[in-house]
mmCIF file of C-alpha atoms in Angstrom:
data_model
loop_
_atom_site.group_PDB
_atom_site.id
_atom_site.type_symbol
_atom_site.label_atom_id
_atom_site.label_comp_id
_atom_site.label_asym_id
_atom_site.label_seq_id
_atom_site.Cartn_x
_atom_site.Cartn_y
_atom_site.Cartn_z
ATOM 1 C CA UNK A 25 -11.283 5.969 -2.755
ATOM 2 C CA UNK A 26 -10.973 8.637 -5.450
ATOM 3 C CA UNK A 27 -7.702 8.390 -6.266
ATOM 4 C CA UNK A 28 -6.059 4.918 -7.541
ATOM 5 C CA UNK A 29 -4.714 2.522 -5.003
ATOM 6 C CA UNK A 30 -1.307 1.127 -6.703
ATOM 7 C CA UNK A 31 1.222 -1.540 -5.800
ATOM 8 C CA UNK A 32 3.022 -3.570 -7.701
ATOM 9 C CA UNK A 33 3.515 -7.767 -8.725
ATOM 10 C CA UNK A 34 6.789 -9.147 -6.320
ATOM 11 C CA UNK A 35 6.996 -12.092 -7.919
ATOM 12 C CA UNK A 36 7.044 -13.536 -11.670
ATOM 13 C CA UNK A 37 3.355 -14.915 -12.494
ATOM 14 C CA UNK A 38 2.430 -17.818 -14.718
ATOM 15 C CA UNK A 39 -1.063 -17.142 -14.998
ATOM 16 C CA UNK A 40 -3.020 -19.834 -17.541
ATOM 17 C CA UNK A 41 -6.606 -17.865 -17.623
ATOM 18 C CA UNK A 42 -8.078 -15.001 -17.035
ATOM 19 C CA UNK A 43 -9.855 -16.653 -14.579
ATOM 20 C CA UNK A 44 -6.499 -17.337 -12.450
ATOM 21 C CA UNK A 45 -5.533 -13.702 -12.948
ATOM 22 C CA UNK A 46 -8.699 -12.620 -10.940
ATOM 23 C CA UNK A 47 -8.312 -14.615 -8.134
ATOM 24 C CA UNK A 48 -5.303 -13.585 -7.671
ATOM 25 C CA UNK A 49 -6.047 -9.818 -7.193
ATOM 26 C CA UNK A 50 -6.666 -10.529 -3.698
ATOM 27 C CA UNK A 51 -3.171 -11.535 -2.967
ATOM 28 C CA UNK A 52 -1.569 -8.492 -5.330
ATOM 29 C CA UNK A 53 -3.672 -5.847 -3.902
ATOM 30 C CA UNK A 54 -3.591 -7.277 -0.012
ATOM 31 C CA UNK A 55 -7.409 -7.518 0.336
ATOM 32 C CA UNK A 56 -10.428 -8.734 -2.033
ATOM 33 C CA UNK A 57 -11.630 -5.986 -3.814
ATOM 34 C CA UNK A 58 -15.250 -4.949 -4.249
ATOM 35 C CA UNK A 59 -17.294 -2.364 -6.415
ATOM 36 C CA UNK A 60 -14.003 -1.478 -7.830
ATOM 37 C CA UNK A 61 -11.875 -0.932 -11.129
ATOM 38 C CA UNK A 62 -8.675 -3.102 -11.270
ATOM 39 C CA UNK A 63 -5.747 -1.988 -13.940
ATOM 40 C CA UNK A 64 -3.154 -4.593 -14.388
ATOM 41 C CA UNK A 65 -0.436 -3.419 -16.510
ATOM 42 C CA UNK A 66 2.042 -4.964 -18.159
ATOM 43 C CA UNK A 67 5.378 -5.147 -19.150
ATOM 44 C CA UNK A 68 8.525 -6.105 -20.838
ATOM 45 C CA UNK A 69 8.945 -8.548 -23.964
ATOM 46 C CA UNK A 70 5.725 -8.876 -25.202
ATOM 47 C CA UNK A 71 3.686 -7.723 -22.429
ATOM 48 C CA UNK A 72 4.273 -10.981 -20.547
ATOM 49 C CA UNK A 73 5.509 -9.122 -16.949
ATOM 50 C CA UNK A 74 3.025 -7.811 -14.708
ATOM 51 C CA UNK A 75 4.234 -4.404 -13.173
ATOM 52 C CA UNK A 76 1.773 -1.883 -11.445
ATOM 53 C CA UNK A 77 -2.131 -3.176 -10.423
ATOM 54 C CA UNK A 78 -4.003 0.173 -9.726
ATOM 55 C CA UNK A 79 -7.534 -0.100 -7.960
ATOM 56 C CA UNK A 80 -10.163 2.483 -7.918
ATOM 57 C CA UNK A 81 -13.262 2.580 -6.455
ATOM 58 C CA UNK A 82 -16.241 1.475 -9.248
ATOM 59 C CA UNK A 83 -17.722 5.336 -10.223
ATOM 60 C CA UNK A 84 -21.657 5.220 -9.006
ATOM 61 C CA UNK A 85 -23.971 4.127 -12.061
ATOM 62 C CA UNK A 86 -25.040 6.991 -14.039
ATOM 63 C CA UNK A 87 -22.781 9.952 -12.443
ATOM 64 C CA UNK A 88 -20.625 11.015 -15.628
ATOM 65 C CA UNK A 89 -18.508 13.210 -14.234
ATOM 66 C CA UNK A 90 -17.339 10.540 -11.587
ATOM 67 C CA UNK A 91 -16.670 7.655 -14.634
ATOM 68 C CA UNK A 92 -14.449 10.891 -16.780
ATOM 69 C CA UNK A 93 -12.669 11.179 -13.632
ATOM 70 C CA UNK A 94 -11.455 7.210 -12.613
ATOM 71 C CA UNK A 95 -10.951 6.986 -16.712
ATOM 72 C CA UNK A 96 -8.691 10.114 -17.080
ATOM 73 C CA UNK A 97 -7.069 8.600 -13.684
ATOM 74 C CA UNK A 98 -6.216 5.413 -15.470
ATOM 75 C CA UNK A 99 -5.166 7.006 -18.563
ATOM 76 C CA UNK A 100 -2.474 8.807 -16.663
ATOM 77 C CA UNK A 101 -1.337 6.415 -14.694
ATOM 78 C CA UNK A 102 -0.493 4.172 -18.012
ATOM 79 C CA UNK A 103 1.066 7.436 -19.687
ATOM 80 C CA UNK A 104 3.435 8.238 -16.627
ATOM 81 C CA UNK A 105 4.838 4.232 -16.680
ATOM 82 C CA UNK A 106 4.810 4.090 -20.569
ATOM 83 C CA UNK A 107 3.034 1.402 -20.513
ATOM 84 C CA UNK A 108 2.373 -0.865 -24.010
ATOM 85 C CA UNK A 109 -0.610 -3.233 -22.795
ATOM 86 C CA UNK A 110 -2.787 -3.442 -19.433
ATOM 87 C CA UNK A 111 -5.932 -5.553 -18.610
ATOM 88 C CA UNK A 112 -8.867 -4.527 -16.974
ATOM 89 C CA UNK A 113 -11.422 -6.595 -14.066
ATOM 90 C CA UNK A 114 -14.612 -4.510 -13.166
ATOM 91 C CA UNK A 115 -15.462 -5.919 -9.769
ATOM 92 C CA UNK A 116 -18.922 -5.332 -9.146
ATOM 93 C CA UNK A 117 -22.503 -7.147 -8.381
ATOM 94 C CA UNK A 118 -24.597 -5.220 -10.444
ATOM 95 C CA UNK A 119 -26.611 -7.585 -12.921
ATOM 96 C CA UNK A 120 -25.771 -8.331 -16.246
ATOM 97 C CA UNK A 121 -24.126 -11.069 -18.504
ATOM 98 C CA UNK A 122 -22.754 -11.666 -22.072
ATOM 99 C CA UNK A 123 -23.172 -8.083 -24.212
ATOM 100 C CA UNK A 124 -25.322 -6.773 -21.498
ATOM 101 C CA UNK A 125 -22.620 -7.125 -18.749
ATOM 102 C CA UNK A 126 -22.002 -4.748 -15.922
ATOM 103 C CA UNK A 127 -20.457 -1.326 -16.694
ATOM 104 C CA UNK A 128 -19.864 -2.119 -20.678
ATOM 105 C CA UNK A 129 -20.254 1.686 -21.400
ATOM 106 C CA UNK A 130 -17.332 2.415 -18.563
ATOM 107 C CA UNK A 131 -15.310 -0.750 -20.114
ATOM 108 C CA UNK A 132 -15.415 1.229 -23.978
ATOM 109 C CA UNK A 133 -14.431 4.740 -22.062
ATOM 110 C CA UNK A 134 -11.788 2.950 -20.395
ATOM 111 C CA UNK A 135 -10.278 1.464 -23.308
ATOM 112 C CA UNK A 136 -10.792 4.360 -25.378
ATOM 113 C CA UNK A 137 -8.564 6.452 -23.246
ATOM 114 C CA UNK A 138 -5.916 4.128 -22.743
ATOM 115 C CA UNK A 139 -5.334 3.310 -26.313
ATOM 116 C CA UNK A 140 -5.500 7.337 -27.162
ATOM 117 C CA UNK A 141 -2.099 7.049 -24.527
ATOM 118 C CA UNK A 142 -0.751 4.333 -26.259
ATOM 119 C CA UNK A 143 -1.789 1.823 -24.101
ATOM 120 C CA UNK A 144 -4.064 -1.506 -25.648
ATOM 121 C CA UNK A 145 -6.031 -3.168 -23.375
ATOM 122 C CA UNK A 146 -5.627 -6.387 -24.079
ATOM 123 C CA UNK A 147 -7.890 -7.900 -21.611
ATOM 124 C CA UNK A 148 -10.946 -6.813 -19.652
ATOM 125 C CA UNK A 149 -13.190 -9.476 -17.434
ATOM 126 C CA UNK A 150 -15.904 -8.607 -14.840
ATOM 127 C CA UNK A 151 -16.818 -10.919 -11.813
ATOM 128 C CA UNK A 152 -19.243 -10.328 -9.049
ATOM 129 C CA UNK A 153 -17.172 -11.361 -5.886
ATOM 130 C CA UNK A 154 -13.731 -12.379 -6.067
ATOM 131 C CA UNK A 155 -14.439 -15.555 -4.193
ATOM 132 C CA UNK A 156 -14.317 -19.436 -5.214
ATOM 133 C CA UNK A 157 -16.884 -20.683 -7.070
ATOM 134 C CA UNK A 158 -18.238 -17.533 -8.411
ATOM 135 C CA UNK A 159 -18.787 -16.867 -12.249
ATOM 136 C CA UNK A 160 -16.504 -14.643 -14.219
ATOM 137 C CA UNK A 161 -16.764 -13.363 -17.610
ATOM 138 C CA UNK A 162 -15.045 -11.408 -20.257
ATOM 139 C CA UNK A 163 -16.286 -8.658 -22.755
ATOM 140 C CA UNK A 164 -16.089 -8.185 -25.926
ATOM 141 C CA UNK A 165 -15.818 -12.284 -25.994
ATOM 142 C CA UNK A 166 -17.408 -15.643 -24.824
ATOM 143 C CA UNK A 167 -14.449 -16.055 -22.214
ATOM 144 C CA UNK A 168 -15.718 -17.164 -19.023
ATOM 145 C CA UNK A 169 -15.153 -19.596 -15.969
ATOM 146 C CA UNK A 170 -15.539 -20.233 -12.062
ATOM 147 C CA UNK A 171 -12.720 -19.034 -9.525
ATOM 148 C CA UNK A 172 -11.328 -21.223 -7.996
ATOM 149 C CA UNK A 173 -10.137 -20.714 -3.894
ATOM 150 C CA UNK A 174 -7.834 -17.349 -4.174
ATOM 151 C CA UNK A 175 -6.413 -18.219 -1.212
ATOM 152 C CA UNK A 176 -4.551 -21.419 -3.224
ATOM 153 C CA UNK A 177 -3.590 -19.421 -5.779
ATOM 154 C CA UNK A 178 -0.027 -19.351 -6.766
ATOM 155 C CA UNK A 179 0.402 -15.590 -5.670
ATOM 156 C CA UNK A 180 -1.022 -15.719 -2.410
ATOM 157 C CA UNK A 181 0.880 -18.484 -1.519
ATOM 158 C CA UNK A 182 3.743 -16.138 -3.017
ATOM 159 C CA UNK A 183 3.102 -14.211 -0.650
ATOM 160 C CA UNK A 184 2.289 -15.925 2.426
ATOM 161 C CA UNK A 185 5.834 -17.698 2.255
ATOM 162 C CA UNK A 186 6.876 -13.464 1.921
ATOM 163 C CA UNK A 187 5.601 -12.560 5.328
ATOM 164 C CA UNK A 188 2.947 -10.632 3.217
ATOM 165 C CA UNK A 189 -0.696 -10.275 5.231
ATOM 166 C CA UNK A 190 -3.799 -10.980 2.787
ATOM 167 C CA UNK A 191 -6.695 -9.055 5.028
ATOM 168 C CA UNK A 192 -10.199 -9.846 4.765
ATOM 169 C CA UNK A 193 -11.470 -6.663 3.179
ATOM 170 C CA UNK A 194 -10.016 -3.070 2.924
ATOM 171 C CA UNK A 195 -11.889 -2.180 5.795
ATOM 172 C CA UNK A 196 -10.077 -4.414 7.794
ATOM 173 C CA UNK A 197 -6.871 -2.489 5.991
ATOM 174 C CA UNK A 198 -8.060 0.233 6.685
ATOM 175 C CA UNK A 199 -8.803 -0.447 10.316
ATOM 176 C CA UNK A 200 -4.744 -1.334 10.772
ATOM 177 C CA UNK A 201 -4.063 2.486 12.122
ATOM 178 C CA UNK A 202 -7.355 2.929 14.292
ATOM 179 C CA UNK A 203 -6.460 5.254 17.145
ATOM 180 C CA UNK A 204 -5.985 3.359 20.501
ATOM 181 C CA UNK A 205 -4.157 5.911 22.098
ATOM 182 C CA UNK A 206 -5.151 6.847 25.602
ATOM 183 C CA UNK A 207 -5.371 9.832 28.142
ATOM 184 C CA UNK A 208 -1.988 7.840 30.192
ATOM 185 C CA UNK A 209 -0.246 8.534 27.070
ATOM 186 C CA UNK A 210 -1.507 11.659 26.302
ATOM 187 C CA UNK A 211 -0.499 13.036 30.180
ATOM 188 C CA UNK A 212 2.498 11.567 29.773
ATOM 189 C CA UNK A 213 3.557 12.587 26.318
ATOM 190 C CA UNK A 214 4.708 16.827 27.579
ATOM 191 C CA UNK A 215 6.939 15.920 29.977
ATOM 192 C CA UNK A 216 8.586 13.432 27.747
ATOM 193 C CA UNK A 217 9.396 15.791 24.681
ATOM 194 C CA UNK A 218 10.802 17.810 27.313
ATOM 195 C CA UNK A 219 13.041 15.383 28.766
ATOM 196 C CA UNK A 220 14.706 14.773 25.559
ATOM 197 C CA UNK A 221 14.939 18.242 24.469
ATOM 198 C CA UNK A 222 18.995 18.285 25.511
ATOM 199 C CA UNK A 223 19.265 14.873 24.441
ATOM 200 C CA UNK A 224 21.468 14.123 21.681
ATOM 201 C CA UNK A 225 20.137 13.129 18.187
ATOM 202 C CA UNK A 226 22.390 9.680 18.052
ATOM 203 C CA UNK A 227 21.124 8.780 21.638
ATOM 204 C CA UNK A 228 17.236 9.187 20.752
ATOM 205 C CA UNK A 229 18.006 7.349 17.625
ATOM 206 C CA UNK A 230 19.568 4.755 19.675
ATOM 207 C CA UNK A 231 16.754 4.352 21.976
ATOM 208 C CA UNK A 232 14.221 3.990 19.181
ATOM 209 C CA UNK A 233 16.960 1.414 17.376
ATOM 210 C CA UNK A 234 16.585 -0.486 21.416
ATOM 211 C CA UNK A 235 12.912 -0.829 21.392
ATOM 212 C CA UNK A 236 13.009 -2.166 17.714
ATOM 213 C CA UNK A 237 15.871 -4.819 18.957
ATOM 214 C CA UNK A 238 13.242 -5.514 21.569
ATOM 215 C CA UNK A 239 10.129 -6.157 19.488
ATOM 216 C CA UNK A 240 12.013 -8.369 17.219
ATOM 217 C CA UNK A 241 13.393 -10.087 20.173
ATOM 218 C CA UNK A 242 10.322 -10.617 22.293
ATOM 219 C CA UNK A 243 7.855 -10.879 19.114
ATOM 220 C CA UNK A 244 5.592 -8.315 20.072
ATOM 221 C CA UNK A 245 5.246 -4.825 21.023
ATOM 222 C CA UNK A 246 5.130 -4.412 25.014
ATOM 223 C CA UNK A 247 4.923 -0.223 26.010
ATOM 224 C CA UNK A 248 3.598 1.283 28.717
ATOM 225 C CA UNK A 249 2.138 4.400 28.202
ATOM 226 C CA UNK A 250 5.379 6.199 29.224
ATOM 227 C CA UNK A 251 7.214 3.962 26.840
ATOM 228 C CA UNK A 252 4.783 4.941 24.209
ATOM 229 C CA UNK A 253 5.518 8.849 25.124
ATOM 230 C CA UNK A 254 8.782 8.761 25.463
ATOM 231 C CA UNK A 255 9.100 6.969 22.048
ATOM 232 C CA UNK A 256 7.177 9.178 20.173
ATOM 233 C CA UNK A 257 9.210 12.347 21.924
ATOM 234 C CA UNK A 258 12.110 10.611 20.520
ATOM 235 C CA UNK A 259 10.760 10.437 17.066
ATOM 236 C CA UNK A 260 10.366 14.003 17.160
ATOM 237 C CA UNK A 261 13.547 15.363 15.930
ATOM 238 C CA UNK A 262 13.891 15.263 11.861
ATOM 239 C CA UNK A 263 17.174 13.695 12.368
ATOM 240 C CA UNK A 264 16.132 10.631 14.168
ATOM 241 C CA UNK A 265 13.029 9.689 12.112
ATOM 242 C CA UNK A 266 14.860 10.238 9.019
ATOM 243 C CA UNK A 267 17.614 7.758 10.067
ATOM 244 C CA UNK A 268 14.946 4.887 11.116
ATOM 245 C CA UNK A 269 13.732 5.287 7.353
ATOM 246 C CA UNK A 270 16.987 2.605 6.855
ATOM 247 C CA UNK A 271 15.050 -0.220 8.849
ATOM 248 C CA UNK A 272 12.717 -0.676 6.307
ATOM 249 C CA UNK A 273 15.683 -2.872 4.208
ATOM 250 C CA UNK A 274 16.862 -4.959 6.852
ATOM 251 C CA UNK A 275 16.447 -8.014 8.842
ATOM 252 C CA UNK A 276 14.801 -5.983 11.805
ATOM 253 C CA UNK A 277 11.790 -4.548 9.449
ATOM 254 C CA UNK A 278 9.255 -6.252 10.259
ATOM 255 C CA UNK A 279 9.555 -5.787 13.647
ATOM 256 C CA UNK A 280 9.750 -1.599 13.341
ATOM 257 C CA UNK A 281 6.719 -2.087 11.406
ATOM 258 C CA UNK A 282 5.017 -3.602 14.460
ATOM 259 C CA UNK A 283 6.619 -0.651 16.298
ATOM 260 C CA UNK A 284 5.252 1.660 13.666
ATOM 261 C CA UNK A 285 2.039 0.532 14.139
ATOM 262 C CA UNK A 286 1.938 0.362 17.131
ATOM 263 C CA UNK A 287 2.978 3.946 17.717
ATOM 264 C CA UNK A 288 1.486 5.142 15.132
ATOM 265 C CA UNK A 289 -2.355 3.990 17.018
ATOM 266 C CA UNK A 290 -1.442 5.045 20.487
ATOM 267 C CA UNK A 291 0.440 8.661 20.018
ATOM 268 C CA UNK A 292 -1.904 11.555 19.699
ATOM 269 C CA UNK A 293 -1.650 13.835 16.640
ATOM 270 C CA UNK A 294 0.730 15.464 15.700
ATOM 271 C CA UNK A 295 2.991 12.847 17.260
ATOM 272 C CA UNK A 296 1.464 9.484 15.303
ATOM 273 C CA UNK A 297 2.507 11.299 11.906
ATOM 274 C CA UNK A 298 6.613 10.430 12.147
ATOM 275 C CA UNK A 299 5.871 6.534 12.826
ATOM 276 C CA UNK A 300 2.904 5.970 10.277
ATOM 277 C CA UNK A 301 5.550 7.720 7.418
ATOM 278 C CA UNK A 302 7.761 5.245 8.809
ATOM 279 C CA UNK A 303 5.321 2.090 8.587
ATOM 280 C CA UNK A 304 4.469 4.507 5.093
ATOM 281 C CA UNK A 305 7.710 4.381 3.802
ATOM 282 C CA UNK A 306 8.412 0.671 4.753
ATOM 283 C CA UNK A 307 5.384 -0.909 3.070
ATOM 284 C CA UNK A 308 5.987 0.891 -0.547
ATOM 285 C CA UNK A 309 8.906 -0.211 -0.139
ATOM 286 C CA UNK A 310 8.440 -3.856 -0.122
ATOM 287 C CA UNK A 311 5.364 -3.050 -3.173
ATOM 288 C CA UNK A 312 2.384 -2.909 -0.238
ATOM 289 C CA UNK A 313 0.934 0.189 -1.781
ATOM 290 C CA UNK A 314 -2.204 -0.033 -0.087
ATOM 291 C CA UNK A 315 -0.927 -0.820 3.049
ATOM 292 C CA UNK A 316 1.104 2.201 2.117
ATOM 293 C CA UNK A 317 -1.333 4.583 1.207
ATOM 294 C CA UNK A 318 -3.820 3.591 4.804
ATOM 295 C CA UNK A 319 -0.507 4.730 6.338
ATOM 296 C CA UNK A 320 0.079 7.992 4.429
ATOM 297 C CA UNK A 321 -3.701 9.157 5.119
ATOM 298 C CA UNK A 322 -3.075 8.406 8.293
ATOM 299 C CA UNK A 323 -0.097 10.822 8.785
ATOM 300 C CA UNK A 324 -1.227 14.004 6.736
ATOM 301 C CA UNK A 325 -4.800 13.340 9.223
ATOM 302 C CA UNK A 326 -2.413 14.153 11.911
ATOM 303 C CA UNK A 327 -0.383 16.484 10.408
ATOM 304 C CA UNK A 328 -1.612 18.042 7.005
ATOM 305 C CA UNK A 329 1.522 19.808 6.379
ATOM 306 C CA UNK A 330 3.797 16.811 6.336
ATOM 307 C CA UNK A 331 6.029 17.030 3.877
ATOM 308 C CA UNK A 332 7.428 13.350 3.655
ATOM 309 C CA UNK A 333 3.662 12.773 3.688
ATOM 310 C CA UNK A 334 2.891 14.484 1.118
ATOM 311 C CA UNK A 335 5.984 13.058 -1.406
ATOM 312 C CA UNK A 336 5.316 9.687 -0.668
ATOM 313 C CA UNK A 337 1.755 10.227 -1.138
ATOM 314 C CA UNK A 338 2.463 11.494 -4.614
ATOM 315 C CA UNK A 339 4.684 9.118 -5.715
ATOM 316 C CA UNK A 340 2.565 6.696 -4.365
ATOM 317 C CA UNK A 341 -0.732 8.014 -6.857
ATOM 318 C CA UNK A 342 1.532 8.407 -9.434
ATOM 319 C CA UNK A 343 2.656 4.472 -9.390
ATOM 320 C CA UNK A 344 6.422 5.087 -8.761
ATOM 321 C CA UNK A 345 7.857 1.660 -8.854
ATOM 322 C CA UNK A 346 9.036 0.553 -5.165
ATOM 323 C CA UNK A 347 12.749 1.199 -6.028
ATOM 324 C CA UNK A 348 12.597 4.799 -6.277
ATOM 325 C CA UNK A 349 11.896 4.707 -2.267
ATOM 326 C CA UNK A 350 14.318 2.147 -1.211
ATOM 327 C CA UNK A 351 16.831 4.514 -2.059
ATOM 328 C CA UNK A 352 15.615 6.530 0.777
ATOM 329 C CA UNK A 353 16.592 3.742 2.573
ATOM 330 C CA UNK A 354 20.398 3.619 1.223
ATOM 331 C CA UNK A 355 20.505 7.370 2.034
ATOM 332 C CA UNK A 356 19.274 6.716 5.634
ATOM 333 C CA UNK A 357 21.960 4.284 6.465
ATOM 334 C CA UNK A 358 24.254 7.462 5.398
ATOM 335 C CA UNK A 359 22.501 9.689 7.789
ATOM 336 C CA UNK A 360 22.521 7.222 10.550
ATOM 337 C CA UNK A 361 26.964 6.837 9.758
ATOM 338 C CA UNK A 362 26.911 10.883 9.738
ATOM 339 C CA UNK A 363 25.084 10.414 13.838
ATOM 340 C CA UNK A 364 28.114 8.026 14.633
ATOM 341 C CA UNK A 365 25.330 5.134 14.769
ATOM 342 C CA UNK A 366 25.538 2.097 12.965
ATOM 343 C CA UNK A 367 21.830 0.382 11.491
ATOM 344 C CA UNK A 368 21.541 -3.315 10.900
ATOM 345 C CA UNK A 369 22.875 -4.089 7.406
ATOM 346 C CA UNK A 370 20.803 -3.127 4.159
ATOM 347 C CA UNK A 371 19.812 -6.905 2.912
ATOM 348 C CA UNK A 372 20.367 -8.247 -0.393
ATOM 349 C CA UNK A 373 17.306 -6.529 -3.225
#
């Protein structure tokens, strides 16, 4: 990952130690990071709100050109949000320990850059393994400690109670989208587009609004492959996939996002591109940014000239706050009126 994986803090954190802020990382990023670069940045009245948490992969030992590159990433990302203080955890198992601690030369360019933007780093720690029991430290002082279990802490119970999913590992992030989809599908998948090519745009958005109903009904996702098909054919027009970005703010998201996903692995390309922007969309929305960002390379793999793709994608990298795509959500509901079809109601931010 060469560009920086952002999200950003749902809840208010009363974080004690450094130690507690690294154990929660897991729970604010979705996954426990390894060989990676963690920004925390924060905000409001003196510094005391976390806002964005950027992750980057850790820069292979010795290649200079790959450290200038995460730094100047990192730098930008702090001058685009304006941001006043950030703190930094270098993930990573390399040996090392008090002045002689992993990556102290990448720590100094790091902190350099930011406070050339503006931005003081007020904090930088390095553990091994985010896991309990293991030793973190800090540098540049004698601040160190033992995580405790980061499944207990504060945040991921935040979170759990949120609906949020804490995976095992990126990979197993990653692995959310895998394609599934199968030659049934596939064969059935032309004669489906065709049927609905004289359909009207209000009744394939009401047939995709049905099989949501459904999933949050029954609890799962139950297609055949001609369900699957004639799904994704309805998906097709602009319209239609543009009106189902107003799910993601009601009490029937979490069930598209099952539908999403589920699509999203059994349609072929370019077809799986219009429900992983959805599932996109939907998880920035609700500060998932890596969830997100699985889901965006995902679509523009299928599609490479997706342009929804491609904005969310860079407003994504850029660590847009999660507001400035829920009002794609408001505007949806509009879109949906404008089709004569009426969306479950927009829940309370």
């Amino acid at each position: 990952m060469t560009t920086p994986e952002t999200t950003t803090a749902p809840t208010t954190l009363r974080l004690s130690s450094p130690g507690e802020l690294v154990a929660a990382l897991p729970a604010l990023l979705g996954f426990p990071p390894t060989a990676s670069l963690v920004l925390l940045c924060l905000t409001g009245e003196r510094a005391g709100t976390l806002g964005l948490v950027a992750r980057v992969d850790l820069p292979p030992a010795g290649d200079r050109l790959a450290q200038e590159l995460v730094v100047e990433q990192l730098a930008v990302l702090c001058t685009q949000r304006d941001t006043a203080a950030a703190v930094l955890v270098v993930v990573c198992d390399e040996p090392g320990a008090g002045r002689a601690a992993p990556r102290c030369a990448l720590v100094r360019a790091v902190r350099t850059a930011l406070e050339a933007v503006g931005t003081e780093l007020v904090g930088a720690h390095h553990v091994a393994e985010i896991a309990e029991g293991r030793a973190w430290g800090g540098y540049g002082d004698d601040r160190h400690g033992v995580l405790g279990d980061p499944r207990s802490s504060s945040v991921a119970a935040a979170h759990v109670v949120a609906g949020r999913v804490l995976h095992a590992s990126r990979t197993e992030l990653a692995s959310l989208l895998d394609p599934a989809q199968t030659r049934a599908v596939t064969r059935a998948l032309a004669p489906a587009q065709r049927a609905v090519a004289g359909v009207p745009v209000d009744e394939l958005l009401r047939r995709v609004l049905t099989a949501v109903a459904r999933v949050a009904h029954d609890g799962a996702v139950e297609l055949t492959a001609t369900g699957v098909a004639q799904l994704g054919a309805a998906l097709g027009p602009v319209a239609v996939r543009d009106a189902c970005f107003g799910l993601a703010g009601t009490a029937v998201r979490d069930a598209a996002e099952q539908l999403w996903i589920h699509l999203a692995r059994c349609l072929p390309a370019p077809e799986r591109a219009a429900p992983a922007v959805l599932l996109a969309h939907s998880a920035y929305a609700r500060a998932e940014g890596p969830t997100a960002g699985v889901a965006l390379e995902t679509a523009l793999a299928a599609d490479p000239g997706h342009r929804m793709a491609a904005l969310l994608q860079s407003a994504l990298r850029a660590g847009l706050e999660p507001a400035s795509v829920r009002a794609l959500t408001v505007t949806a509901h509009g879109l949906a009126a404008e089709l004569g079809v009426a969306l479950p109601p927009l829940l309370a931010a």
